[in-house]
PDB file of C-alpha atoms and ligand atoms in Angstrom:
ATOM      1  CA  MET A   5      -3.709  44.553 -24.538  1.00 48.00           C
ATOM      2  CA  ALA A   6      -5.768  42.806 -21.839  1.00 51.00           C
ATOM      3  CA  ILE A   7      -4.083  39.778 -20.311  1.00 51.00           C
ATOM      4  CA  ASP A   8      -6.202  36.583 -20.140  1.00 54.00           C
ATOM      5  CA  PRO A   9      -5.896  35.651 -16.430  1.00 49.00           C
ATOM      6  CA  TYR A  10      -5.810  31.945 -17.319  1.00 54.00           C
ATOM      7  CA  ASP A  11      -2.521  32.498 -19.362  1.00 53.00           C
ATOM      8  CA  LEU A  12      -0.947  33.307 -15.976  1.00 55.00           C
ATOM      9  CA  VAL A  13      -1.959  30.000 -14.191  1.00 54.00           C
ATOM     10  CA  ASP A  14       1.184  27.889 -13.695  1.00 58.00           C
ATOM     11  CA  ASP A  15       0.165  24.358 -13.314  1.00 67.00           C
ATOM     12  CA  SER A  16       3.481  22.982 -12.336  1.00 83.00           C
ATOM     13  CA  PHE A  17       4.658  22.297  -8.855  1.00 88.00           C
ATOM     14  CA  ALA A  18       8.049  21.175  -7.105  1.00 90.00           C
ATOM     15  CA  VAL A  19       8.118  17.448  -6.634  1.00 92.00           C
ATOM     16  CA  PRO A  20      10.086  15.793  -3.666  1.00 93.00           C
ATOM     17  CA  ALA A  21      13.144  13.920  -4.840  1.00 93.00           C
ATOM     18  CA  LEU A  22      12.068  10.596  -3.298  1.00 96.00           C
ATOM     19  CA  PRO A  23      13.956   7.413  -4.003  1.00 95.00           C
ATOM     20  CA  GLY A  24      12.165   5.306  -6.826  1.00 96.00           C
ATOM     21  CA  ARG A  25       9.837   6.952  -9.329  1.00 97.00           C
ATOM     22  CA  VAL A  26       7.250   9.618  -8.394  1.00 97.00           C
ATOM     23  CA  VAL A  27       3.947  10.047 -10.043  1.00 97.00           C
ATOM     24  CA  THR A  28       1.923  13.106  -9.299  1.00 96.00           C
ATOM     25  CA  GLY A  29      -1.328  14.416  -9.964  1.00 95.00           C
ATOM     26  CA  ALA A  30      -3.333  17.694  -9.365  1.00 93.00           C
ATOM     27  CA  ASP A  31      -6.064  16.031  -7.156  1.00 94.00           C
ATOM     28  CA  ALA A  32      -7.193  12.737  -5.832  1.00 96.00           C
ATOM     29  CA  ASP A  33      -8.883  11.805  -9.083  1.00 96.00           C
ATOM     30  CA  ASP A  34      -5.958  12.181 -11.094  1.00 96.00           C
ATOM     31  CA  VAL A  35      -3.589  10.321  -8.684  1.00 97.00           C
ATOM     32  CA  HIS A  36      -6.265   7.586  -8.190  1.00 98.00           C
ATOM     33  CA  GLY A  37      -6.429   7.339 -12.072  1.00 98.00           C
ATOM     34  CA  SER A  38      -2.573   6.802 -12.461  1.00 98.00           C
ATOM     35  CA  LEU A  39      -2.294   4.351  -9.418  1.00 98.00           C
ATOM     36  CA  GLY A  40      -5.362   2.276 -10.817  1.00 98.00           C
ATOM     37  CA  ALA A  41      -3.793   2.065 -14.195  1.00 98.00           C
ATOM     38  CA  ASP A  42      -0.686   0.669 -12.796  1.00 98.00           C
ATOM     39  CA  LEU A  43      -2.455  -1.784 -10.663  1.00 98.00           C
ATOM     40  CA  LEU A  44      -4.397  -2.997 -13.651  1.00 98.00           C
ATOM     41  CA  LEU A  45      -1.367  -3.355 -15.795  1.00 98.00           C
ATOM     42  CA  GLN A  46       0.600  -5.344 -13.053  1.00 98.00           C
ATOM     43  CA  ALA A  47      -2.269  -7.538 -12.313  1.00 98.00           C
ATOM     44  CA  ASN A  48      -2.993  -8.555 -15.828  1.00 98.00           C
ATOM     45  CA  ASN A  49       0.831  -9.043 -16.395  1.00 98.00           C
ATOM     46  CA  CYS A  50       1.024 -11.175 -13.390  1.00 97.00           C
ATOM     47  CA  VAL A  51      -2.097 -13.257 -14.161  1.00 98.00           C
ATOM     48  CA  ARG A  52      -0.734 -13.866 -17.815  1.00 97.00           C
ATOM     49  CA  ALA A  53       2.845 -14.916 -16.434  1.00 95.00           C
ATOM     50  CA  HIS A  54       1.714 -16.857 -13.376  1.00 95.00           C
ATOM     51  CA  GLY A  55      -2.022 -17.493 -13.484  1.00 96.00           C
ATOM     52  CA  ASP A  56      -2.646 -15.372 -10.395  1.00 97.00           C
ATOM     53  CA  PHE A  57      -1.855 -12.009  -8.577  1.00 98.00           C
ATOM     54  CA  HIS A  58      -0.732 -11.606  -5.022  1.00 98.00           C
ATOM     55  CA  LEU A  59      -1.879  -7.974  -3.988  1.00 98.00           C
ATOM     56  CA  ALA A  60      -1.251  -6.638  -0.389  1.00 98.00           C
ATOM     57  CA  LEU A  61      -3.265  -3.505   0.644  1.00 98.00           C
ATOM     58  CA  SER A  62      -2.843  -1.078   3.498  1.00 98.00           C
ATOM     59  CA  GLY A  63      -5.376   0.312   5.915  1.00 94.00           C
ATOM     60  CA  GLY A  64      -5.602   3.849   7.154  1.00 94.00           C
ATOM     61  CA  SER A  65      -7.795   6.453   5.878  1.00 96.00           C
ATOM     62  CA  THR A  66      -5.880   7.639   2.651  1.00 97.00           C
ATOM     63  CA  PRO A  67      -6.391   4.556   0.478  1.00 98.00           C
ATOM     64  CA  LEU A  68     -10.243   4.144   1.124  1.00 98.00           C
ATOM     65  CA  PRO A  69     -11.277   6.757  -1.682  1.00 98.00           C
ATOM     66  CA  PHE A  70      -8.852   4.840  -4.130  1.00 98.00           C
ATOM     67  CA  TYR A  71     -10.534   1.475  -3.302  1.00 98.00           C
ATOM     68  CA  ARG A  72     -13.825   3.001  -3.809  1.00 98.00           C
ATOM     69  CA  CYS A  73     -12.660   4.384  -7.120  1.00 98.00           C
ATOM     70  CA  LEU A  74     -11.523   0.756  -8.194  1.00 98.00           C
ATOM     71  CA  MET A  75     -15.182  -0.382  -7.543  1.00 98.00           C
ATOM     72  CA  VAL A  76     -17.005   2.265  -9.439  1.00 97.00           C
ATOM     73  CA  ASP A  77     -14.569   3.591 -12.104  1.00 97.00           C
ATOM     74  CA  PRO A  78     -15.318   1.638 -15.461  1.00 97.00           C
ATOM     75  CA  ARG A  79     -11.569   1.754 -16.254  1.00 96.00           C
ATOM     76  CA  PHE A  80     -10.956  -0.521 -13.495  1.00 97.00           C
ATOM     77  CA  ARG A  81     -13.892  -3.047 -13.994  1.00 92.00           C
ATOM     78  CA  GLN A  82     -11.524  -5.420 -15.727  1.00 94.00           C
ATOM     79  CA  LEU A  83      -9.278  -6.052 -12.642  1.00 98.00           C
ATOM     80  CA  PRO A  84      -8.729  -9.776 -12.423  1.00 98.00           C
ATOM     81  CA  TRP A  85     -10.378 -10.398  -8.892  1.00 98.00           C
ATOM     82  CA  GLU A  86     -11.159 -13.820  -9.553  1.00 98.00           C
ATOM     83  CA  ARG A  87      -7.508 -14.563  -9.958  1.00 98.00           C
ATOM     84  CA  THR A  88      -6.218 -12.334  -7.013  1.00 98.00           C
ATOM     85  CA  HIS A  89      -5.085 -13.221  -3.519  1.00 98.00           C
ATOM     86  CA  LEU A  90      -5.804 -10.145  -1.322  1.00 98.00           C
ATOM     87  CA  TRP A  91      -3.462  -9.675   1.685  1.00 98.00           C
ATOM     88  CA  ILE A  92      -3.397  -7.035   4.308  1.00 98.00           C
ATOM     89  CA  VAL A  93       0.024  -5.300   4.954  1.00 98.00           C
ATOM     90  CA  ASP A  94      -0.779  -4.649   8.612  1.00 98.00           C
ATOM     91  CA  GLU A  95      -3.649  -4.910  11.076  1.00 98.00           C
ATOM     92  CA  ARG A  96      -4.490  -3.507  14.537  1.00 97.00           C
ATOM     93  CA  CYS A  97      -4.984  -6.009  17.258  1.00 97.00           C
ATOM     94  CA  VAL A  98      -8.842  -5.521  17.560  1.00 97.00           C
ATOM     95  CA  ALA A  99     -11.980  -7.574  16.869  1.00 95.00           C
ATOM     96  CA  PRO A 100     -12.805  -7.959  13.237  1.00 96.00           C
ATOM     97  CA  ASP A 101     -15.795  -5.859  13.536  1.00 96.00           C
ATOM     98  CA  ASP A 102     -14.093  -3.082  15.374  1.00 96.00           C
ATOM     99  CA  ASP A 103     -14.130   0.045  13.402  1.00 96.00           C
ATOM    100  CA  ARG A 104     -10.247   0.382  13.802  1.00 96.00           C
ATOM    101  CA  CYS A 105      -9.823  -3.058  12.018  1.00 96.00           C
ATOM    102  CA  ASN A 106      -8.242  -2.300   8.533  1.00 97.00           C
ATOM    103  CA  PHE A 107      -9.709  -5.460   6.802  1.00 98.00           C
ATOM    104  CA  LEU A 108     -13.183  -4.380   8.009  1.00 97.00           C
ATOM    105  CA  HIS A 109     -13.076  -1.502   5.410  1.00 97.00           C
ATOM    106  CA  ILE A 110     -11.402  -3.647   2.777  1.00 98.00           C
ATOM    107  CA  ARG A 111     -13.949  -6.245   3.180  1.00 98.00           C
ATOM    108  CA  GLU A 112     -16.839  -3.738   3.052  1.00 98.00           C
ATOM    109  CA  THR A 113     -15.456  -1.608   0.234  1.00 98.00           C
ATOM    110  CA  ILE A 114     -13.879  -4.214  -2.136  1.00 98.00           C
ATOM    111  CA  VAL A 115     -14.372  -7.961  -1.133  1.00 98.00           C
ATOM    112  CA  GLU A 116     -18.184  -7.811  -0.741  1.00 98.00           C
ATOM    113  CA  HIS A 117     -18.427  -6.077  -4.410  1.00 98.00           C
ATOM    114  CA  VAL A 118     -16.149  -8.416  -6.519  1.00 98.00           C
ATOM    115  CA  ASP A 119     -15.938 -11.989  -7.518  1.00 97.00           C
ATOM    116  CA  ILE A 120     -13.016 -12.938  -5.453  1.00 98.00           C
ATOM    117  CA  PRO A 121     -13.070 -16.667  -4.187  1.00 98.00           C
ATOM    118  CA  PRO A 122     -13.268 -16.687  -0.416  1.00 98.00           C
ATOM    119  CA  GLN A 123     -10.128 -18.848  -0.081  1.00 98.00           C
ATOM    120  CA  GLN A 124      -8.101 -16.050  -1.691  1.00 98.00           C
ATOM    121  CA  VAL A 125      -9.143 -13.433   0.715  1.00 98.00           C
ATOM    122  CA  HIS A 126      -6.746 -13.287   3.676  1.00 98.00           C
ATOM    123  CA  PRO A 127      -7.690 -11.086   6.577  1.00 98.00           C
ATOM    124  CA  MET A 128      -5.269 -11.156   9.720  1.00 98.00           C
ATOM    125  CA  ASP A 129      -6.821 -12.561  12.697  1.00 96.00           C
ATOM    126  CA  ALA A 130      -4.913  -9.980  14.727  1.00 96.00           C
ATOM    127  CA  HIS A 131      -7.272 -10.351  17.820  1.00 94.00           C
ATOM    128  CA  LEU A 132      -6.024 -14.040  18.157  1.00 96.00           C
ATOM    129  CA  PRO A 133      -3.010 -15.189  19.737  1.00 94.00           C
ATOM    130  CA  GLY A 134      -0.259 -16.400  17.410  1.00 97.00           C
ATOM    131  CA  ALA A 135      -1.796 -14.307  14.678  1.00 98.00           C
ATOM    132  CA  ALA A 136       1.545 -13.104  13.210  1.00 98.00           C
ATOM    133  CA  ALA A 137       3.059 -16.676  13.047  1.00 98.00           C
ATOM    134  CA  ALA A 138      -0.322 -17.974  11.553  1.00 98.00           C
ATOM    135  CA  TYR A 139      -0.321 -15.255   8.769  1.00 98.00           C
ATOM    136  CA  ASP A 140       3.618 -15.785   7.989  1.00 98.00           C
ATOM    137  CA  ARG A 141       2.615 -19.417   7.497  1.00 98.00           C
ATOM    138  CA  ALA A 142      -0.172 -18.763   5.290  1.00 98.00           C
ATOM    139  CA  LEU A 143       1.810 -16.536   3.010  1.00 98.00           C
ATOM    140  CA  ARG A 144       4.685 -19.141   2.688  1.00 97.00           C
ATOM    141  CA  GLU A 145       2.298 -21.903   2.001  1.00 97.00           C
ATOM    142  CA  THR A 146       0.371 -20.029  -0.652  1.00 97.00           C
ATOM    143  CA  LEU A 147       3.316 -18.403  -2.446  1.00 96.00           C
ATOM    144  CA  ALA A 148       4.998 -21.801  -2.327  1.00 94.00           C
ATOM    145  CA  TRP A 149       2.926 -22.566  -5.272  1.00 92.00           C
ATOM    146  CA  ARG A 150       4.714 -20.121  -7.442  1.00 92.00           C
ATOM    147  CA  GLU A 151       8.065 -20.967  -9.099  1.00 87.00           C
ATOM    148  CA  VAL A 152      11.157 -20.174  -7.150  1.00 85.00           C
ATOM    149  CA  GLY A 153      12.067 -16.653  -7.427  1.00 86.00           C
ATOM    150  CA  HIS A 154       8.295 -15.648  -8.257  1.00 87.00           C
ATOM    151  CA  ASP A 155       7.266 -16.585  -4.769  1.00 92.00           C
ATOM    152  CA  ARG A 156       6.791 -13.077  -3.561  1.00 97.00           C
ATOM    153  CA  LEU A 157       4.054 -10.371  -3.403  1.00 98.00           C
ATOM    154  CA  ASP A 158       3.167  -8.863  -6.757  1.00 98.00           C
ATOM    155  CA  PHE A 159       1.805  -5.486  -5.742  1.00 98.00           C
ATOM    156  CA  VAL A 160       1.994  -3.854  -2.336  1.00 98.00           C
ATOM    157  CA  LEU A 161       0.131  -0.654  -1.574  1.00 98.00           C
ATOM    158  CA  LEU A 162       1.634   1.264   1.245  1.00 98.00           C
ATOM    159  CA  GLY A 163       0.781   4.606   3.012  1.00 98.00           C
ATOM    160  CA  MET A 164       2.933   6.832   5.261  1.00 98.00           C
ATOM    161  CA  GLY A 165       2.095   8.118   8.643  1.00 97.00           C
ATOM    162  CA  GLY A 166       2.917  11.796   9.707  1.00 95.00           C
ATOM    163  CA  ASP A 167       5.719  10.253  11.723  1.00 96.00           C
ATOM    164  CA  GLY A 168       7.321   8.474   8.889  1.00 97.00           C
ATOM    165  CA  HIS A 169       5.905   5.001   9.528  1.00 98.00           C
ATOM    166  CA  THR A 170       4.695   2.684   6.999  1.00 98.00           C
ATOM    167  CA  ALA A 171       2.838  -0.491   7.373  1.00 98.00           C
ATOM    168  CA  SER A 172       3.057  -0.858  11.199  1.00 98.00           C
ATOM    169  CA  LEU A 173       6.782  -0.347  10.969  1.00 98.00           C
ATOM    170  CA  PHE A 174       6.886   2.563  13.577  1.00 98.00           C
ATOM    171  CA  PRO A 175      10.113   4.594  14.318  1.00 98.00           C
ATOM    172  CA  HIS A 176      12.524   2.615  16.632  1.00 97.00           C
ATOM    173  CA  SER A 177      10.094  -0.189  17.132  1.00 98.00           C
ATOM    174  CA  PRO A 178      11.145  -3.911  17.400  1.00 97.00           C
ATOM    175  CA  ALA A 179       9.583  -5.191  13.919  1.00 98.00           C
ATOM    176  CA  LEU A 180      12.089  -2.888  12.170  1.00 98.00           C
ATOM    177  CA  VAL A 181      14.940  -5.294  13.025  1.00 97.00           C
ATOM    178  CA  GLU A 182      13.140  -8.545  12.483  1.00 97.00           C
ATOM    179  CA  PRO A 183      15.484 -10.442   9.938  1.00 95.00           C
ATOM    180  CA  GLU A 184      13.598 -13.695   9.193  1.00 96.00           C
ATOM    181  CA  ALA A 185       9.762 -13.539   9.728  1.00 98.00           C
ATOM    182  CA  LEU A 186       7.633 -12.261   6.963  1.00 98.00           C
ATOM    183  CA  VAL A 187       5.052 -10.995   9.547  1.00 98.00           C
ATOM    184  CA  VAL A 188       5.562  -9.939  13.243  1.00 98.00           C
ATOM    185  CA  ALA A 189       3.710  -8.487  16.111  1.00 98.00           C
ATOM    186  CA  ASN A 190       4.724  -4.885  16.933  1.00 97.00           C
ATOM    187  CA  ASP A 191       4.287  -2.701  19.995  1.00 96.00           C
ATOM    188  CA  GLY A 192       6.136  -0.286  22.137  1.00 95.00           C
ATOM    189  CA  PRO A 193       6.209   3.373  23.124  1.00 96.00           C
ATOM    190  CA  THR A 194       6.350   4.783  19.306  1.00 96.00           C
ATOM    191  CA  VAL A 195       3.638   2.567  18.094  1.00 96.00           C
ATOM    192  CA  THR A 196       0.266   4.250  17.885  1.00 95.00           C
ATOM    193  CA  PRO A 197      -2.227   2.003  19.938  1.00 96.00           C
ATOM    194  CA  PRO A 198      -3.576  -0.583  19.743  1.00 97.00           C
ATOM    195  CA  ALA A 199      -0.603  -3.025  19.158  1.00 96.00           C
ATOM    196  CA  ARG A 200      -0.199  -4.027  15.585  1.00 97.00           C
ATOM    197  CA  ILE A 201       0.582  -7.102  13.178  1.00 98.00           C
ATOM    198  CA  THR A 202       2.632  -5.990  10.326  1.00 98.00           C
ATOM    199  CA  MET A 203       4.419  -7.441   7.176  1.00 98.00           C
ATOM    200  CA  THR A 204       8.345  -6.976   7.735  1.00 98.00           C
ATOM    201  CA  TYR A 205      10.881  -5.193   5.407  1.00 98.00           C
ATOM    202  CA  ARG A 206      12.019  -8.754   4.527  1.00 98.00           C
ATOM    203  CA  LEU A 207       8.688  -9.302   2.866  1.00 98.00           C
ATOM    204  CA  LEU A 208       7.846  -5.949   1.633  1.00 98.00           C
ATOM    205  CA  ASN A 209      11.236  -5.389   0.010  1.00 98.00           C
ATOM    206  CA  ALA A 210      10.980  -8.612  -1.926  1.00 97.00           C
ATOM    207  CA  SER A 211       7.741  -7.620  -3.671  1.00 98.00           C
ATOM    208  CA  ARG A 212       7.701  -6.981  -7.404  1.00 98.00           C
ATOM    209  CA  PHE A 213       6.023  -3.631  -7.276  1.00 98.00           C
ATOM    210  CA  VAL A 214       5.691  -1.369  -4.083  1.00 98.00           C
ATOM    211  CA  ALA A 215       3.284   1.753  -4.520  1.00 98.00           C
ATOM    212  CA  VAL A 216       3.220   4.151  -1.902  1.00 98.00           C
ATOM    213  CA  LEU A 217       0.114   6.554  -1.801  1.00 98.00           C
ATOM    214  CA  VAL A 218       0.603   9.805   0.068  1.00 98.00           C
ATOM    215  CA  MET A 219      -2.015  12.550  -0.092  1.00 97.00           C
ATOM    216  CA  GLY A 220      -2.754  15.911   1.482  1.00 97.00           C
ATOM    217  CA  ALA A 221      -0.859  18.883   2.812  1.00 96.00           C
ATOM    218  CA  SER A 222      -0.495  17.400   6.270  1.00 96.00           C
ATOM    219  CA  LYS A 223       2.115  14.867   4.829  1.00 97.00           C
ATOM    220  CA  HIS A 224       4.234  17.645   3.089  1.00 96.00           C
ATOM    221  CA  ALA A 225       6.796  18.152   5.787  1.00 96.00           C
ATOM    222  CA  MET A 226       7.335  14.507   6.258  1.00 97.00           C
ATOM    223  CA  LEU A 227       7.835  13.988   2.599  1.00 97.00           C
ATOM    224  CA  GLU A 228      10.549  16.712   2.482  1.00 96.00           C
ATOM    225  CA  ARG A 229      12.225  14.912   5.428  1.00 96.00           C
ATOM    226  CA  VAL A 230      12.052  11.771   3.677  1.00 96.00           C
ATOM    227  CA  ALA A 231      13.425  13.061   0.524  1.00 96.00           C
ATOM    228  CA  ARG A 232      16.525  14.571   2.474  1.00 94.00           C
ATOM    229  CA  ALA A 233      17.191  11.373   4.274  1.00 93.00           C
ATOM    230  CA  ASP A 234      18.795   8.074   3.133  1.00 87.00           C
ATOM    231  CA  ALA A 235      18.159   4.293   3.845  1.00 80.00           C
ATOM    232  CA  GLU A 236      20.181   4.550   6.823  1.00 84.00           C
ATOM    233  CA  ASP A 237      17.660   6.688   8.548  1.00 90.00           C
ATOM    234  CA  ALA A 238      15.199   4.009   8.470  1.00 95.00           C
ATOM    235  CA  ALA A 239      15.170   3.662  12.267  1.00 97.00           C
ATOM    236  CA  SER A 240      13.824   7.042  12.800  1.00 97.00           C
ATOM    237  CA  LEU A 241      11.824   7.283   9.308  1.00 97.00           C
ATOM    238  CA  PRO A 242      10.823   3.740   8.548  1.00 98.00           C
ATOM    239  CA  ILE A 243       9.357   4.517   5.094  1.00 97.00           C
ATOM    240  CA  ARG A 244      13.064   5.145   4.251  1.00 97.00           C
ATOM    241  CA  GLY A 245      13.667   1.469   4.807  1.00 97.00           C
ATOM    242  CA  ILE A 246      11.297   0.380   1.861  1.00 97.00           C
ATOM    243  CA  VAL A 247      13.981  -0.439  -0.871  1.00 97.00           C
ATOM    244  CA  PRO A 248      12.831  -3.128  -2.977  1.00 97.00           C
ATOM    245  CA  THR A 249      15.621  -5.539  -3.918  1.00 95.00           C
ATOM    246  CA  GLY A 250      14.304  -6.684  -7.262  1.00 92.00           C
ATOM    247  CA  GLY A 251      11.147  -4.696  -7.713  1.00 96.00           C
ATOM    248  CA  GLU A 252       9.892  -1.257  -8.313  1.00 98.00           C
ATOM    249  CA  LEU A 253       9.135   1.564  -5.874  1.00 98.00           C
ATOM    250  CA  ARG A 254       6.749   4.043  -7.047  1.00 98.00           C
ATOM    251  CA  TRP A 255       5.227   7.132  -5.214  1.00 98.00           C
ATOM    252  CA  TYR A 256       1.770   8.436  -5.880  1.00 98.00           C
ATOM    253  CA  LEU A 257       1.337  12.079  -4.637  1.00 97.00           C
ATOM    254  CA  ASP A 258      -1.026  14.674  -5.102  1.00 96.00           C
ATOM    255  CA  ARG A 259      -0.252  18.475  -5.501  1.00 95.00           C
ATOM    256  CA  ALA A 260      -1.171  19.164  -1.743  1.00 96.00           C
ATOM    257  CA  ALA A 261       1.374  16.587  -0.604  1.00 97.00           C
ATOM    258  CA  CYS A 262       3.924  18.044  -2.878  1.00 96.00           C
ATOM    259  CA  THR A 263       3.572  21.744  -2.125  1.00 94.00           C
ATOM    260  CA  GLY A 264       1.957  21.717   1.478  1.00 94.00           C
ATOM    261  CA  VAL A 265      -0.922  23.921   0.261  1.00 90.00           C
ATOM    262  CA  GLN A 266      -4.308  22.225   0.653  1.00 84.00           C
ATOM    263  CA  ALA A 267      -6.639  22.997  -2.369  1.00 79.00           C
ATOM    264  CA  PRO A 268      -9.654  24.958  -1.123  1.00 73.00           C
TER     265      PRO A 268
HETATM  266  C1  6PG B 330      -2.569   1.575   9.291  1.00 79.27           C
HETATM  267  C2  6PG B 330      -1.775   1.698   8.188  1.00 79.27           C
HETATM  268  C3  6PG B 330      -0.680   2.790   8.141  1.00 79.27           C
HETATM  269  C4  6PG B 330      -1.083   3.753   7.222  1.00 79.27           C
HETATM  270  C5  6PG B 330      -0.542   5.137   7.777  1.00 79.27           C
HETATM  271  C6  6PG B 330      -1.065   6.426   6.962  1.00 79.27           C
HETATM  272  O1  6PG B 330      -2.985   0.623   9.743  1.00 79.27           O
HETATM  273  O2  6PG B 330      -2.638   2.678   9.898  1.00 79.27           O
HETATM  274  O3  6PG B 330      -1.467   0.590   7.360  1.00 79.27           O
HETATM  275  O4  6PG B 330       0.699   2.441   7.813  1.00 79.27           O
HETATM  276  O5  6PG B 330      -0.906   3.533   5.997  1.00 79.27           O
HETATM  277  O6  6PG B 330      -0.731   5.338   9.135  1.00 79.27           O
HETATM  278  O7  6PG B 330      -2.349   6.452   7.547  1.00 79.27           O
HETATM  279  P1  6PG B 330      -3.595   7.544   7.116  1.00 79.27           P
HETATM  280  O8  6PG B 330      -3.744   7.086   5.419  1.00 79.27           O
HETATM  281  O9  6PG B 330      -4.730   7.392   7.645  1.00 79.27           O
HETATM  282  O10 6PG B 330      -2.857   8.860   7.005  1.00 79.27           O
END
């Protein structure tokens, strides 16, 4: 009897044993769908409970197709942008019109296409002196409108670099050991230039929901390392220092990141 070749296709793949929950998808569309659905659910719940939603997005290249998906996919049309405060997790110390500026891409991809009030859009002026302190102040003042205990970010989207950094928390860099500030400047030999401004562990780990989006075969080896490490290894693998205290940590991975094999 002839065997139908499609019967032999095994669609399952091994998933790295990361801390928190791991959501996987066969490809980018799949992963974006799951992440977008979780974002929509959290946003609507927060608006219902608090009247607003504090969202912090990351830069880098991985999330840009996801941001575009949020703009064009009809499933995500109902995101409550008019009730959202939009923050940035980290920024490069460059002029706001420099192509390396994270917020430039978020502005072009999201802000210019949604009905978010301008006073709820919070870029970092990372090219100006005192930018970290100013952003720290803006966060504290804005979150102070919330009841005590709810004065935290509601949803943070992080990425992961091939060296295990997240936000601009690079291996063995000074920002890793900041105990008080919510936002600091970060620089040093392990920081990929230019110098950065970044949210700290203190702020990120206080968030209600932390989503880590990691896509592509090039991140596979680091994901395996992170899965074998523990929170004590955060100095060399900063993503391992993301341990939300009262919130949820959820990874969003595509098949290529899980297997190390890039789809043709
Ligand atoms: C940045 C980021 C950074 C990013 C990782 C992954 O400003 O670069 O916020 O933490 O998420 O470096 O970057 P890619 O998505 O480009 O691989």
